[in-house]
């Protein structure tokens, strides 16, 4: 056990990444930790936060977006948005396409169906000057720049906003969404509690707890739980469920049971289930365990998944077109006839939804006239000629101006994406933490695909029941509203990464590498040591804090800056190891906290059990709050 005095000299924070050589890595560390590494559960100290009158959830999806809301005095009534202007035949339009249109001078013009329809009606000579962005959500996961000043000014402190993101998104992408909400005027920066980030599969999990038997399809028992007669056809349950939803859509208000749902009554303390959220851009998997009597949830295995959403089928279709007509033509067609390209992809989207395991008749996809016309000008021969010469025998030409795809051809477009999902599910079910799974909830827009449903059934071989809520595309929205009403429903999460900082430790011969030796004032130090705050896949309770105490190196110091490092590995010895990277900055603004005390101790609390990492700090000698923030975007 180290004494307070020993601790002061035992560890010194260093900015080793900026000065990687051991001789220089001491630099001016700026801070000296006063406390050893430890984690303490301070659940009771978490403030309850402000109260809100209404919770509004926004599901910003790759292919489509929507919103829903509930009043805190009527939490069982979730209102979903009205039908959007525009829309496609045969496609639910309770969500609108994630499409944005910017004017030639790069100002916001419109979003969703309105953007798509306006762009479609522009003259081709005009449209090339406008900027049309679609299915761009996953770009935010890898890019830190898309600054779009949209939306009106909101200054209503009675509203809590919830924005959903994939659970596999890292902290910079989550912070980007928060920054976008600040910049758009949705939430004032000085009131961050007004916005919470919800993880999509978690939101779905929260809603699925409330399901009644008439609100879902149970593939595990080969029956539909919605008043219709059972059938062996894997797709029939979804077809009947869609009809059920269509008939009940007029009210746009979903009643959520205050009591535990009928399905939930089958679950006992310790039971486990998996939520597979299949969206446009990602497939997200989360494993939860039920904790009774309140029905709180515990995450058993860190959220996993990947970019295996239904957008992959669109990419496969585009690759097929390139194979038939040539990539050079497709690239030019998209540039020269952008509205016709949008038309073609809308036509494909509609037929894509008709794909089914037992389908025997071909699917016809309308080719826009300008496609046929432009191809003739580009190549000097007809579309029909191209199909004959392409050796793609499962796609024929119909005299009505359509591509005629065999069911096998359409199914082959689904195969790479579904194979990725099944491989990921198989790996997940092999984990020791993921055994004895009672239910698998299949949610998200892609969950409607009977091809995907059948593949999941074949993979599971009856190991758990597959439950598909009605109107699967709105499951996340409804769950996000419930999460906004009670963010404490998920009590335990798993850290997706290992987080820590670089420190100097006393050099130990035989333990530390010689190249890490640094001698300063006669003391032998080991540089670049990784001081772990939290380990990857570590179980973290909601409200659990990691405490560190720091002191400014100089009495006049105004700001303490500490570099935060992360790794996918569960443990790391040094910040210079492969796979360890600088991922963020912990900034403590200590201006105004000067005192007559011989040493200023700044106690920092970092909270890792929530959907975002938070930092708080206090000046121990004066009791004053110190401004603390973690920035993940500037790296």
XYZ file of C-alpha atoms in Angstrom:
635
model
C 0.000 0.000 0.000
C 1.535 3.307 -1.072
C 1.434 6.277 1.238
C 0.320 9.667 -0.063
C 3.945 10.890 -0.158
C 5.192 7.805 -2.011
C 2.393 8.128 -4.540
C 3.396 11.671 -5.471
C 6.828 10.509 -6.622
C 5.720 7.107 -7.858
C 3.841 8.217 -10.980
C 4.189 11.203 -13.219
C 1.958 11.768 -16.218
C 3.887 12.308 -19.444
C 2.992 13.348 -22.943
C 5.027 10.495 -24.356
C 3.336 10.382 -27.731
C 4.396 13.943 -28.557
C 7.958 13.188 -27.438
C 8.420 9.472 -28.097
C 12.125 9.139 -27.300
C 12.724 8.156 -23.641
C 15.217 10.949 -23.085
C 12.667 13.583 -24.053
C 9.411 12.018 -22.991
C 9.565 13.634 -19.560
C 9.183 17.081 -21.152
C 7.108 19.319 -18.918
C 4.517 16.847 -17.664
C 2.345 19.619 -16.230
C 0.757 17.300 -13.681
C 1.625 14.807 -11.026
C -0.964 12.212 -10.000
C -1.654 12.111 -6.297
C -3.588 8.856 -6.159
C -2.855 5.267 -7.148
C -4.860 3.500 -9.854
C -8.188 2.386 -8.539
C -11.825 2.180 -9.512
C -14.521 3.031 -7.041
C -18.241 2.568 -7.380
C -19.905 5.903 -6.692
C -23.331 4.953 -7.985
C -25.148 6.819 -5.244
C -23.356 10.066 -6.055
C -24.666 10.348 -9.624
C -27.039 13.325 -9.866
C -30.526 12.465 -11.056
C -30.404 15.317 -13.593
C -33.123 17.745 -14.625
C -36.726 16.718 -15.180
C -38.325 17.023 -18.620
C -41.886 17.328 -19.848
C -41.402 15.484 -23.130
C -38.820 13.093 -24.607
C -38.182 13.232 -28.355
C -36.107 10.507 -30.023
C -34.468 10.867 -33.433
C -33.375 7.747 -35.301
C -30.904 9.020 -37.869
C -30.455 5.910 -40.013
C -28.293 5.117 -43.009
C -31.183 4.606 -45.397
C -34.069 6.244 -43.544
C -34.689 8.494 -40.546
C -37.571 9.255 -38.212
C -38.686 10.544 -34.841
C -41.041 9.621 -31.989
C -41.957 11.219 -28.678
C -43.721 10.696 -25.361
C -44.795 12.957 -22.511
C -43.323 12.049 -19.141
C -46.786 12.148 -17.565
C -47.966 9.537 -20.129
C -44.901 7.318 -20.621
C -46.981 4.430 -21.947
C -48.062 6.466 -25.023
C -45.365 6.695 -27.676
C -46.332 8.929 -30.584
C -44.600 8.318 -33.903
C -44.338 10.871 -36.650
C -46.920 11.515 -39.337
C -46.561 10.001 -42.770
C -43.974 11.942 -44.734
C -44.801 13.965 -47.824
C -43.882 11.922 -50.893
C -42.878 8.310 -50.474
C -42.604 5.211 -52.608
C -45.296 2.703 -53.518
C -45.006 -0.458 -51.485
C -42.517 1.048 -49.017
C -43.437 2.225 -45.515
C -43.026 5.990 -45.309
C -43.232 6.477 -41.578
C -39.527 7.162 -41.934
C -37.998 9.367 -44.612
C -34.844 8.694 -46.662
C -31.599 9.893 -45.091
C -31.028 12.237 -47.987
C -29.908 15.858 -47.887
C -29.911 18.437 -50.666
C -27.564 21.430 -50.670
C -27.939 24.373 -53.066
C -25.182 25.296 -55.565
C -23.736 27.672 -52.924
C -23.731 24.771 -50.412
C -26.627 25.977 -48.257
C -29.162 23.552 -46.800
C -32.231 23.178 -49.020
C -34.226 20.102 -47.938
C -34.109 16.657 -46.319
C -35.728 13.276 -46.999
C -38.417 12.745 -49.628
C -38.590 16.505 -50.218
C -34.875 16.576 -51.072
C -35.124 13.545 -53.313
C -38.206 14.773 -55.200
C -36.875 18.309 -55.690
C -33.540 17.005 -56.962
C -35.313 14.557 -59.245
C -37.271 17.393 -60.885
C -34.247 19.622 -61.555
C -33.113 20.006 -65.135
C -29.950 17.868 -65.681
C -27.976 21.007 -66.588
C -28.969 22.518 -63.221
C -28.746 19.409 -61.049
C -25.010 18.955 -61.551
C -24.433 22.165 -59.564
C -26.473 20.962 -56.559
C -25.071 18.626 -53.921
C -27.209 15.538 -53.253
C -26.061 13.278 -50.411
C -27.753 9.992 -49.601
C -27.097 7.081 -47.237
C -24.248 9.074 -45.700
C -24.605 8.119 -42.036
C -21.761 5.574 -41.959
C -19.394 8.234 -43.339
C -19.776 9.958 -39.943
C -18.224 6.890 -38.316
C -14.949 7.493 -40.180
C -15.018 11.190 -41.059
C -15.008 14.094 -38.667
C -16.295 16.703 -41.094
C -19.791 17.225 -42.363
C -20.894 20.575 -40.911
C -24.449 21.226 -41.923
C -26.242 24.111 -40.230
C -29.804 22.830 -40.364
C -32.830 23.034 -38.147
C -34.392 25.916 -36.266
C -33.499 27.378 -32.916
C -34.761 25.309 -29.973
C -34.669 26.878 -26.571
C -37.098 24.627 -24.784
C -35.591 23.272 -21.589
C -38.600 21.010 -21.105
C -37.546 18.729 -23.989
C -35.089 15.874 -23.629
C -33.656 14.860 -26.988
C -32.423 11.338 -27.697
C -30.290 10.598 -30.765
C -29.616 6.972 -31.695
C -26.285 5.653 -32.978
C -24.921 2.141 -33.639
C -23.397 0.563 -30.536
C -20.221 -0.243 -32.487
C -19.553 3.457 -33.131
C -16.477 4.731 -31.320
C -16.405 7.842 -29.127
C -15.414 10.351 -31.884
C -18.514 9.455 -33.914
C -20.769 9.784 -30.852
C -19.174 13.127 -30.007
C -19.693 14.227 -33.618
C -23.444 13.625 -33.281
C -23.479 15.632 -30.050
C -21.547 18.486 -31.691
C -23.957 18.444 -34.654
C -26.878 18.752 -32.208
C -25.194 21.760 -30.568
C -24.371 23.436 -33.886
C -27.836 22.908 -35.350
C -29.404 24.615 -32.332
C -31.185 21.450 -31.203
C -29.595 21.625 -27.734
C -27.624 24.463 -26.101
C -24.003 23.529 -25.400
C -24.319 24.792 -21.824
C -27.074 22.266 -21.122
C -25.587 18.929 -22.271
C -27.997 16.927 -20.082
C -30.774 17.842 -22.520
C -29.314 15.432 -25.075
C -28.550 11.786 -24.533
C -26.998 9.387 -27.023
C -28.814 6.039 -27.202
C -27.221 2.905 -28.634
C -29.514 1.403 -31.257
C -29.542 -2.256 -30.151
C -29.904 -1.166 -26.513
C -32.940 0.920 -27.444
C -34.419 -2.050 -29.295
C -33.746 -4.249 -26.267
C -35.565 -1.843 -23.951
C -38.630 -1.862 -26.215
C -38.597 -5.639 -26.738
C -38.999 -6.121 -22.969
C -42.462 -4.591 -23.294
C -43.721 -6.689 -26.207
C -47.167 -8.241 -26.009
C -47.925 -11.426 -27.930
C -49.962 -9.577 -30.566
C -47.052 -7.247 -31.321
C -44.589 -9.780 -32.656
C -43.862 -12.770 -34.852
C -42.311 -15.797 -33.171
C -40.268 -17.720 -35.768
C -39.066 -20.123 -33.123
C -42.474 -21.758 -32.882
C -43.300 -21.317 -36.582
C -46.456 -19.416 -35.656
C -47.424 -15.779 -35.832
C -48.620 -14.259 -32.592
C -51.026 -11.775 -34.117
C -54.341 -13.555 -34.433
C -53.608 -15.196 -37.789
C -53.465 -18.907 -38.428
C -50.026 -20.533 -38.233
C -48.206 -21.586 -41.381
C -44.905 -23.209 -42.237
C -43.857 -20.385 -44.585
C -41.041 -18.357 -43.036
C -42.198 -15.174 -44.779
C -45.890 -15.361 -44.046
C -45.548 -14.081 -40.490
C -43.955 -10.865 -41.692
C -46.493 -10.406 -44.487
C -49.384 -10.709 -42.038
C -47.584 -8.515 -39.505
C -47.150 -5.766 -42.120
C -50.887 -5.920 -42.877
C -51.637 -5.732 -39.148
C -49.395 -2.665 -38.832
C -50.876 -1.032 -41.949
C -54.404 -1.350 -40.562
C -53.363 0.117 -37.213
C -51.159 2.897 -38.541
C -53.786 5.616 -38.594
C -53.459 6.398 -34.874
C -49.657 6.728 -34.939
C -49.701 6.228 -31.163
C -48.256 3.023 -29.733
C -49.319 1.898 -26.298
C -46.439 0.436 -24.336
C -47.354 -1.673 -21.348
C -46.332 -0.251 -17.972
C -46.326 -3.774 -16.682
C -43.799 -6.299 -17.923
C -44.878 -7.671 -21.322
C -46.257 -11.172 -21.766
C -43.062 -12.322 -23.449
C -41.056 -10.922 -20.565
C -43.091 -12.874 -18.056
C -41.414 -15.998 -19.475
C -37.995 -14.645 -18.494
C -36.492 -15.371 -15.111
C -33.680 -13.757 -13.132
C -30.413 -14.337 -15.008
C -31.992 -15.236 -18.364
C -30.084 -14.037 -21.418
C -31.145 -12.812 -24.830
C -29.533 -11.331 -27.927
C -30.719 -8.320 -29.910
C -29.625 -8.297 -33.555
C -30.228 -4.840 -35.004
C -30.079 -5.070 -38.795
C -30.144 -1.591 -40.269
C -29.172 0.019 -43.543
C -25.526 0.633 -42.706
C -24.682 -1.653 -39.794
C -25.595 -4.834 -38.015
C -25.257 -4.372 -34.264
C -25.403 -7.193 -31.721
C -25.898 -6.817 -27.995
C -26.309 -9.482 -25.306
C -28.435 -8.648 -22.253
C -29.256 -10.437 -19.041
C -32.434 -9.731 -17.092
C -32.255 -8.544 -13.507
C -35.531 -8.784 -11.623
C -37.748 -7.492 -10.072
C -37.379 -4.113 -11.816
C -36.401 -5.620 -15.152
C -33.060 -3.815 -15.270
C -30.625 -4.973 -17.924
C -26.997 -6.035 -17.743
C -24.786 -6.186 -20.842
C -23.002 -9.547 -20.889
C -20.680 -9.067 -23.843
C -19.466 -5.843 -25.441
C -21.576 -4.736 -28.410
C -20.226 -6.061 -31.680
C -21.125 -6.023 -35.340
C -19.966 -4.308 -38.475
C -20.908 -2.498 -41.698
C -23.113 -5.348 -42.887
C -26.402 -3.498 -43.360
C -28.835 -3.731 -46.252
C -26.951 -1.008 -48.153
C -24.525 -3.807 -49.073
C -27.219 -5.269 -51.338
C -27.370 -1.955 -53.216
C -23.600 -2.108 -53.698
C -23.913 -5.651 -55.079
C -26.601 -4.471 -57.535
C -24.337 -1.645 -58.671
C -21.490 -4.138 -59.158
C -23.843 -6.303 -61.248
C -24.727 -3.293 -63.442
C -21.007 -2.550 -63.870
C -20.445 -6.165 -64.921
C -23.163 -5.920 -67.578
C -22.741 -2.366 -68.853
C -19.177 -1.489 -67.801
C -17.966 0.559 -64.833
C -16.981 3.438 -67.120
C -20.593 3.776 -68.312
C -22.142 3.479 -64.813
C -19.713 6.118 -63.426
C -20.578 8.507 -66.276
C -24.315 7.819 -66.066
C -24.359 8.712 -62.343
C -22.652 12.032 -63.141
C -24.577 12.944 -66.309
C -28.041 11.640 -65.386
C -28.122 11.770 -61.555
C -31.934 11.940 -61.244
C -32.324 8.862 -63.473
C -29.770 7.011 -61.295
C -31.889 7.855 -58.231
C -34.945 6.530 -60.115
C -33.174 3.276 -60.924
C -32.136 2.712 -57.284
C -35.712 3.448 -56.111
C -36.982 0.817 -58.557
C -34.402 -1.644 -57.235
C -35.310 -0.875 -53.598
C -38.937 -1.812 -54.278
C -38.044 -5.144 -55.939
C -35.367 -5.876 -53.340
C -38.123 -6.053 -50.745
C -39.922 -8.710 -52.803
C -37.001 -11.174 -52.574
C -37.940 -14.345 -50.683
C -36.485 -17.853 -50.215
C -39.450 -19.571 -51.895
C -39.900 -17.130 -54.782
C -40.082 -18.811 -58.210
C -41.071 -16.025 -60.618
C -38.562 -13.397 -61.857
C -38.357 -9.830 -60.549
C -38.621 -6.980 -63.056
C -36.644 -3.776 -62.499
C -37.639 -0.768 -64.596
C -34.731 0.838 -66.449
C -35.302 4.605 -66.852
C -35.623 5.682 -70.489
C -32.594 7.952 -70.095
C -30.501 4.912 -69.067
C -31.414 3.095 -72.287
C -30.958 6.268 -74.369
C -27.658 7.331 -72.776
C -26.213 3.815 -73.073
C -26.950 3.781 -76.833
C -25.137 7.124 -77.228
C -22.248 6.062 -74.976
C -21.582 2.617 -76.475
C -23.165 2.777 -79.918
C -25.246 -0.343 -79.270
C -28.351 -1.245 -77.273
C -28.902 -2.302 -73.661
C -30.303 -5.577 -74.998
C -27.058 -6.169 -76.918
C -25.037 -5.502 -73.744
C -27.045 -8.096 -71.810
C -26.540 -10.713 -74.529
C -22.773 -10.096 -74.578
C -22.303 -9.926 -70.791
C -22.539 -13.671 -70.051
C -24.760 -12.787 -67.077
C -27.332 -15.410 -67.955
C -29.569 -14.887 -64.914
C -30.454 -11.302 -65.948
C -32.559 -11.017 -69.123
C -33.984 -8.113 -71.093
C -37.721 -7.602 -71.150
C -39.231 -5.921 -74.193
C -41.132 -3.624 -71.803
C -37.839 -1.909 -70.898
C -37.037 -3.880 -67.777
C -34.209 -5.958 -66.376
C -35.659 -9.384 -65.645
C -33.825 -11.001 -62.742
C -34.250 -14.612 -61.727
C -34.949 -15.189 -58.004
C -31.476 -16.776 -57.725
C -29.921 -13.637 -59.223
C -31.646 -11.418 -56.667
C -30.812 -13.784 -53.804
C -27.149 -13.765 -54.835
C -27.091 -9.982 -54.245
C -28.119 -10.628 -50.625
C -25.609 -13.423 -50.045
C -22.382 -11.486 -49.182
C -24.194 -9.270 -46.660
C -26.165 -12.117 -45.054
C -23.021 -14.303 -44.946
C -21.250 -11.549 -42.965
C -24.127 -11.366 -40.498
C -24.324 -15.146 -40.042
C -20.552 -15.390 -39.573
C -20.696 -12.700 -36.914
C -23.639 -14.365 -35.163
C -21.864 -17.731 -35.245
C -18.761 -16.204 -33.637
C -20.918 -14.493 -31.010
C -22.736 -17.704 -30.061
C -19.356 -19.430 -29.626
C -18.434 -17.048 -26.782
C -18.752 -18.538 -23.285
C -20.687 -15.437 -22.142
C -23.257 -16.111 -24.843
C -24.636 -19.472 -23.838
C -28.207 -20.519 -23.039
C -29.776 -17.684 -25.018
C -33.551 -17.759 -24.563
C -34.585 -15.306 -27.304
C -33.003 -13.684 -30.324
C -34.751 -10.423 -31.202
C -34.353 -9.518 -34.868
C -34.972 -5.773 -35.319
C -34.208 -2.932 -37.744
C -35.489 -2.437 -41.287
C -33.388 -5.266 -42.748
C -34.996 -7.689 -40.278
C -38.063 -7.712 -42.573
C -36.047 -9.687 -45.138
C -37.295 -13.265 -45.209
C -33.939 -14.298 -46.717
C -32.194 -13.002 -43.597
C -34.799 -14.552 -41.304
C -34.333 -17.970 -42.888
C -30.527 -17.713 -42.711
C -30.699 -16.886 -38.978
C -33.098 -19.789 -38.402
C -30.792 -22.208 -40.207
C -27.798 -20.992 -38.209
C -29.510 -21.240 -34.813
C -30.960 -24.714 -35.382
C -33.536 -24.147 -32.651
C -30.996 -23.034 -30.013
C -33.147 -19.990 -29.222
C -36.477 -18.551 -30.298
C -36.406 -15.819 -32.922
C -38.738 -12.926 -32.137
C -39.488 -10.195 -34.685
C -41.514 -7.210 -33.430
C -44.126 -5.782 -35.783
C -42.985 -2.698 -37.665
C -39.370 -3.624 -36.959
C -38.117 -0.369 -38.491
C -39.669 1.633 -35.637
C -38.512 -0.629 -32.793
C -35.376 1.436 -32.155
C -37.313 4.709 -32.167
C -39.816 3.459 -29.607
C -37.045 2.023 -27.436
C -35.083 5.280 -27.661
C -38.098 7.152 -26.253
C -38.293 4.660 -23.351
C -34.541 5.092 -22.776
C -34.972 8.880 -22.664
C -37.727 8.459 -20.064
C -35.463 6.256 -17.901
C -31.753 6.199 -18.898
C -30.915 4.121 -15.816
C -32.702 1.007 -17.108
C -29.379 -0.475 -18.282
C -27.383 -0.915 -15.097
C -24.219 -2.631 -16.356
C -22.338 -2.161 -19.634
C -19.108 -3.548 -21.078
C -16.331 -1.169 -22.089
C -15.657 -1.508 -25.837
C -12.005 -0.418 -25.482
C -9.210 -0.165 -22.940
C -8.659 3.472 -21.900
C -5.774 4.994 -19.965
C -2.983 7.572 -19.867
C 0.812 7.537 -20.151
C 2.760 7.783 -16.881
C 6.289 7.488 -15.515
C 6.846 4.670 -13.011
C 9.920 3.888 -10.917
C 12.277 1.846 -13.125
C 12.572 -1.824 -12.076
C 15.574 -3.778 -13.419
C 14.544 -6.933 -15.250
C 10.910 -5.817 -15.469
C 11.165 -2.688 -17.588
C 12.912 -2.491 -20.998
C 16.265 -0.604 -20.903
C 15.195 1.723 -23.733
C 12.418 3.086 -21.491
C 14.900 4.217 -18.799
C 14.931 7.927 -17.982
C 17.154 9.356 -15.226
C 16.025 12.697 -13.776
C 17.518 14.337 -10.697
C 19.146 11.040 -9.766
C 15.844 9.100 -9.909
C 15.435 6.255 -12.427
C 12.077 6.318 -14.219
C 10.404 4.052 -16.756
C 8.675 6.100 -19.472
C 5.521 5.462 -21.514
C 3.813 3.216 -18.934
C 0.108 2.666 -19.745
C -1.964 3.499 -16.656
C -5.302 1.777 -17.288
C -8.541 3.551 -16.378
C -10.836 0.826 -17.703
C -10.171 -2.412 -19.645
C -11.847 -3.617 -22.836
C -14.860 -5.825 -22.071
C -14.665 -4.873 -18.385
C -18.029 -4.816 -16.654
C -18.893 -1.247 -15.608
C -21.895 -0.335 -13.471
C -23.917 2.756 -14.305
C -22.488 5.623 -12.265
C -19.214 3.806 -11.546
C -16.314 6.270 -11.456
C -12.605 6.055 -12.081
C -10.862 8.522 -9.745
C -7.519 10.230 -10.271
C -6.069 13.249 -8.462
C -3.712 15.655 -10.200
C -1.798 18.772 -9.192
C -0.627 21.546 -11.532
C 3.155 21.648 -11.897
C 3.212 25.454 -11.562
C 1.025 27.570 -9.245
C 0.115 29.855 -12.164
C -0.993 27.027 -14.464
C -4.449 27.637 -15.956
C -5.087 24.427 -17.894
C -4.096 20.800 -17.357
C -4.097 18.722 -20.568
C -3.805 14.938 -20.322
C -3.654 12.712 -23.395
C -5.943 9.687 -23.289
C -4.899 6.461 -25.018
C -6.968 3.460 -26.035
C -6.535 -0.077 -27.291
C -8.762 -2.949 -28.386
C -6.583 -5.292 -26.299
C -7.674 -5.938 -22.729
C -4.296 -4.956 -21.302
C -1.382 -2.841 -22.442
C 1.944 -2.291 -20.733
C 3.115 0.787 -22.599
C 1.485 3.511 -24.681
C 4.090 2.847 -27.389
C 2.851 -0.739 -27.989
C 1.274 -1.676 -31.359
C -2.485 -1.156 -31.263
C -2.311 1.570 -28.604
C -3.220 4.988 -29.983
C -3.845 8.473 -28.698
C -7.619 8.847 -28.940
C -8.596 11.850 -26.852
C -7.691 14.682 -24.533
C -8.797 15.206 -20.942
C -8.799 18.951 -20.324
C -9.055 20.472 -16.844
C -9.572 24.237 -16.662
C -8.104 25.155 -13.271
C -8.275 28.922 -13.771
C -9.909 30.677 -10.852
C -9.135 27.845 -8.406
C -5.906 29.366 -7.072
C -5.636 29.190 -3.294
C -3.101 29.669 -0.512
C -2.820 25.899 -0.024
C 0.773 24.634 -0.515
C -0.437 22.190 -3.171
C -3.575 22.214 -5.307
C -5.188 18.802 -5.615
C -7.622 18.437 -8.519
C -9.735 15.313 -8.075
C -11.030 13.993 -11.408
C -13.903 11.559 -11.786
C -14.407 9.756 -15.103
C -17.639 7.872 -15.722
C -17.436 4.916 -18.133
C -20.721 3.101 -17.493
C -22.877 5.307 -19.728
C -23.215 5.498 -23.517
C -20.671 8.353 -23.487
C -17.569 8.902 -21.342
C -17.984 11.828 -18.962
C -15.482 13.727 -16.827
C -16.016 15.805 -13.692
C -13.423 17.497 -11.474
C -13.240 19.384 -8.196
C -10.554 21.434 -6.438
C -10.169 19.509 -3.160
C -8.848 22.439 -1.083
C -11.653 24.854 -2.032
C -14.429 22.423 -2.965
C -14.991 24.369 -6.182
C -15.956 22.599 -9.394
C -13.298 22.510 -12.089
C -14.373 22.536 -15.736
C -13.510 19.084 -17.106
C -14.053 17.760 -20.614
C -12.927 14.841 -22.764
C -12.425 15.568 -26.451
C -12.271 12.629 -28.882
C -12.744 14.560 -32.132
C -9.479 16.475 -32.455
C -7.474 13.263 -32.838
